Amino acid sequence: MSRHPEVKWAQRSDKIYITIELPDANNPKVKVEPEGKLSFSARVGKDQVLYEFGLDLLDRVNVKESKTNVGLRNIVCIIEKEEKKWWKQLVKTEGKRLSFLKVDWNKWVDEDEDGGKDMDLSQMDFSKLGMDDDDLDYNELEDEEEIGSENQSADEKEGQEPHIEDSGKGKAIET
C-alpha cells in the first residue's frame, strides 16, 4: 500500500508551483499530461516505502514549458498553464478535499497582487531534461528569503517575491 507525501501549491496567472515534500526520495517519477493530469511516485527509506499521488488539475497545461527539479528534501514542479488565467482551485474535484494537499503560503500571491512577476528561480538547475535514474544528483533547496534578510527593514521585505535557490547541483527530470 502506498502513502501520500505532503504536497504544497501556489499559482500565478501563467504557472502553478507544486512542491512535493519528500526527503531522500529514491527514483522519483513525475508525469505531467497536457489535459492537466499530474502523477508522482517515489520510494523512501531502507524499506523502500512507496509514496505516490495523482491529481486532475483544473485545466490544461503546457507540458513542453513545464519543469521539475529534484532536491534532497523536495521535488519542485513549475507547471505552465495552457491559458493565462487564475484558477479558482488546483483540482477539478470540488466536493472532496485532499488531506495531503496544502497551500504554499511562502509562494502564494493573490490575483490582484500578481503584477506579472515570476519567482526568481535563476539559481535552480532545470537544464538537463530526460535524465536516466542513475544520473540523478540530489541537492538541498534553500529559500533565499532567509539568507541576508536580517539586515532588511520590514518596509524593504514587504512586497518581495520569495524564491528558491540551490547551489547548481540539482537536476531536472523530464515532465
Short mmCIF file of C-alpha atoms in Angstrom, two decimals:
data_model
loop_
_atom_site.label_atom_id
_atom_site.label_comp_id
_atom_site.label_asym_id
_atom_site.label_seq_id
_atom_site.Cartn_x
_atom_site.Cartn_y
_atom_site.Cartn_z
CA MET A 1 0.00 0.00 0.00
CA SER A 2 1.30 3.46 -0.86
CA ARG A 3 1.34 6.69 1.11
CA HIS A 4 0.87 10.31 0.09
CA PRO A 5 3.67 12.84 0.50
CA GLU A 6 2.81 16.36 1.64
CA VAL A 7 2.15 18.49 -1.44
CA LYS A 8 2.10 22.30 -1.40
CA TRP A 9 0.88 24.50 -4.24
CA ALA A 10 0.69 28.14 -5.27
CA GLN A 11 -0.17 29.87 -8.54
CA ARG A 12 0.37 32.86 -10.76
CA SER A 13 -1.79 33.69 -13.75
CA ASP A 14 0.52 31.67 -16.02
CA LYS A 15 2.02 28.99 -13.72
CA ILE A 16 1.34 26.51 -10.95
CA TYR A 17 4.08 25.85 -8.38
CA ILE A 18 3.96 22.39 -6.81
CA THR A 19 6.38 21.37 -4.04
CA ILE A 20 6.41 17.71 -3.04
CA GLU A 21 7.88 17.44 0.46
CA LEU A 22 9.62 14.06 0.46
CA PRO A 23 13.19 13.97 1.84
CA ASP A 24 15.54 11.37 0.37
CA ALA A 25 13.16 10.26 -2.39
CA ASN A 26 14.58 7.40 -4.47
CA ASN A 27 13.81 7.19 -8.17
CA PRO A 28 11.18 9.97 -8.23
CA LYS A 29 8.91 9.93 -11.26
CA VAL A 30 6.83 12.97 -12.23
CA LYS A 31 4.47 12.87 -15.19
CA VAL A 32 2.51 15.84 -16.49
CA GLU A 33 -0.01 15.41 -19.28
CA PRO A 34 -1.48 18.20 -21.47
CA GLU A 35 -5.07 17.61 -20.31
CA GLY A 36 -3.97 18.54 -16.79
CA LYS A 37 -3.05 15.23 -15.19
CA LEU A 38 -0.13 15.17 -12.76
CA SER A 39 1.20 11.93 -11.29
CA PHE A 40 4.09 11.29 -8.91
CA SER A 41 5.76 8.26 -7.37
CA ALA A 42 8.96 7.62 -5.40
CA ARG A 43 10.32 5.22 -2.82
CA VAL A 44 11.80 6.28 0.52
CA GLY A 45 13.95 4.62 3.17
CA LYS A 46 15.59 1.24 3.52
CA ASP A 47 12.17 -0.43 3.36
CA GLN A 48 11.52 1.37 0.05
CA VAL A 49 8.09 2.63 1.12
CA LEU A 50 6.11 3.78 -1.91
CA TYR A 51 4.78 7.35 -1.93
CA GLU A 52 2.51 8.37 -4.79
CA PHE A 53 -0.41 10.54 -5.84
CA GLY A 54 -2.30 11.66 -8.90
CA LEU A 55 -4.10 14.95 -9.48
CA ASP A 56 -6.59 16.03 -12.13
CA LEU A 57 -5.67 19.69 -12.44
CA LEU A 58 -8.44 22.19 -13.08
CA ASP A 59 -7.41 23.00 -16.66
CA ARG A 60 -4.99 22.14 -19.46
CA VAL A 61 -1.23 22.72 -19.13
CA ASN A 62 1.74 23.28 -21.44
CA VAL A 63 3.93 20.22 -20.87
CA LYS A 64 6.84 21.48 -23.01
CA GLU A 65 7.26 24.63 -20.89
CA SER A 66 6.80 22.85 -17.54
CA LYS A 67 9.87 22.00 -15.42
CA THR A 68 10.79 19.79 -12.49
CA ASN A 69 13.76 19.98 -10.10
CA VAL A 70 14.69 17.18 -7.69
CA GLY A 71 16.30 18.32 -4.46
CA LEU A 72 17.46 16.50 -1.36
CA ARG A 73 14.36 17.43 0.65
CA ASN A 74 11.72 18.07 -2.01
CA ILE A 75 10.72 18.00 -5.66
CA VAL A 76 9.66 21.33 -7.19
CA CYS A 77 7.43 21.40 -10.28
CA ILE A 78 6.68 24.55 -12.21
CA ILE A 79 3.72 23.78 -14.43
CA GLU A 80 2.94 26.25 -17.19
CA LYS A 81 -0.78 26.83 -17.71
CA GLU A 82 -2.02 26.50 -21.29
CA GLU A 83 -4.20 29.57 -20.88
CA LYS A 84 -3.03 32.54 -18.81
CA LYS A 85 -5.76 32.89 -16.16
CA TRP A 86 -6.28 32.41 -12.44
CA TRP A 87 -7.75 29.10 -11.34
CA LYS A 88 -10.32 29.09 -8.55
CA GLN A 89 -8.74 25.87 -7.24
CA LEU A 90 -5.99 23.41 -8.17
CA VAL A 91 -8.01 20.28 -8.92
CA LYS A 92 -11.27 19.50 -10.69
CA THR A 93 -12.95 17.67 -7.81
CA GLU A 94 -14.80 20.24 -5.72
CA GLY A 95 -16.51 18.12 -3.06
CA LYS A 96 -13.57 16.01 -1.88
CA ARG A 97 -10.71 17.71 -0.01
CA LEU A 98 -7.32 16.02 -0.39
CA SER A 99 -5.69 15.93 3.05
CA PHE A 100 -2.13 15.80 1.69
CA LEU A 101 -2.62 18.92 -0.49
CA LYS A 102 -1.94 22.32 1.12
CA VAL A 103 -1.49 25.92 0.01
CA ASP A 104 2.15 27.06 -0.09
CA TRP A 105 1.80 30.42 1.65
CA ASN A 106 5.51 31.18 1.11
CA LYS A 107 4.93 31.30 -2.65
CA TRP A 108 1.31 32.44 -2.74
CA VAL A 109 0.33 35.73 -4.41
CA ASP A 110 -3.27 36.90 -4.63
CA GLU A 111 -4.72 37.53 -8.06
CA ASP A 112 -4.95 41.29 -7.56
CA GLU A 113 -1.32 41.40 -6.38
CA ASP A 114 0.09 39.43 -9.32
CA GLY A 115 1.95 42.13 -11.19
CA GLY A 116 3.27 39.60 -13.69
CA LYS A 117 6.35 38.99 -11.52
CA ASP A 118 7.65 35.45 -11.51
CA MET A 119 9.55 33.92 -8.64
CA ASP A 120 13.33 34.19 -9.08
CA LEU A 121 14.35 30.64 -9.91
CA SER A 122 17.58 31.59 -11.67
CA GLN A 123 19.66 29.56 -9.23
CA MET A 124 17.69 26.36 -9.84
CA ASP A 125 19.06 24.00 -12.48
CA PHE A 126 16.39 22.91 -14.94
CA SER A 127 18.93 22.37 -17.73
CA LYS A 128 19.08 18.59 -18.05
CA LEU A 129 15.81 17.01 -19.08
CA GLY A 130 15.36 13.35 -19.96
CA MET A 131 17.82 12.03 -17.37
CA ASP A 132 18.40 8.41 -16.56
CA ASP A 133 17.64 7.42 -12.98
CA ASP A 134 21.36 6.79 -12.39
CA ASP A 135 22.13 10.42 -13.27
CA LEU A 136 20.05 11.98 -10.50
CA ASP A 137 22.14 14.18 -8.21
CA TYR A 138 20.12 15.26 -5.19
CA ASN A 139 20.68 18.74 -3.83
CA GLU A 140 19.01 20.56 -0.98
CA LEU A 141 16.98 23.59 -2.00
CA GLU A 142 17.07 26.66 0.22
CA ASP A 143 14.69 29.54 0.47
CA GLU A 144 16.82 32.59 -0.33
CA GLU A 145 14.41 34.79 1.62
CA GLU A 146 16.11 33.58 4.82
CA ILE A 147 19.60 34.49 3.55
CA GLY A 148 20.60 38.07 4.20
CA SER A 149 17.14 39.11 5.32
CA GLU A 150 18.32 40.05 8.81
CA ASN A 151 19.61 43.41 7.53
CA GLN A 152 16.39 44.43 5.77
CA SER A 153 13.72 46.59 7.34
CA ALA A 154 10.09 45.47 7.40
CA ASP A 155 9.32 48.00 4.64
CA GLU A 156 12.04 46.53 2.41
CA LYS A 157 10.76 42.97 2.96
CA GLU A 158 7.15 43.87 2.16
CA GLY A 159 6.30 43.19 -1.47
CA GLN A 160 9.30 40.95 -2.11
CA GLU A 161 8.74 37.75 -4.01
CA PRO A 162 10.18 34.71 -2.22
CA HIS A 163 12.28 32.47 -4.40
CA ILE A 164 14.08 29.16 -4.28
CA GLU A 165 17.83 28.79 -4.54
CA ASP A 166 20.14 25.84 -4.83
CA SER A 167 23.87 25.52 -5.38
CA GLY A 168 23.53 24.49 -9.00
CA LYS A 169 23.96 20.74 -8.48
CA GLY A 170 20.25 19.83 -8.59
CA LYS A 171 18.97 18.47 -11.88
CA ALA A 172 15.60 18.39 -13.50
CA ILE A 173 13.78 15.28 -14.56
CA GLU A 174 11.55 15.08 -17.60
CA THR A 175 7.98 16.20 -17.07
#
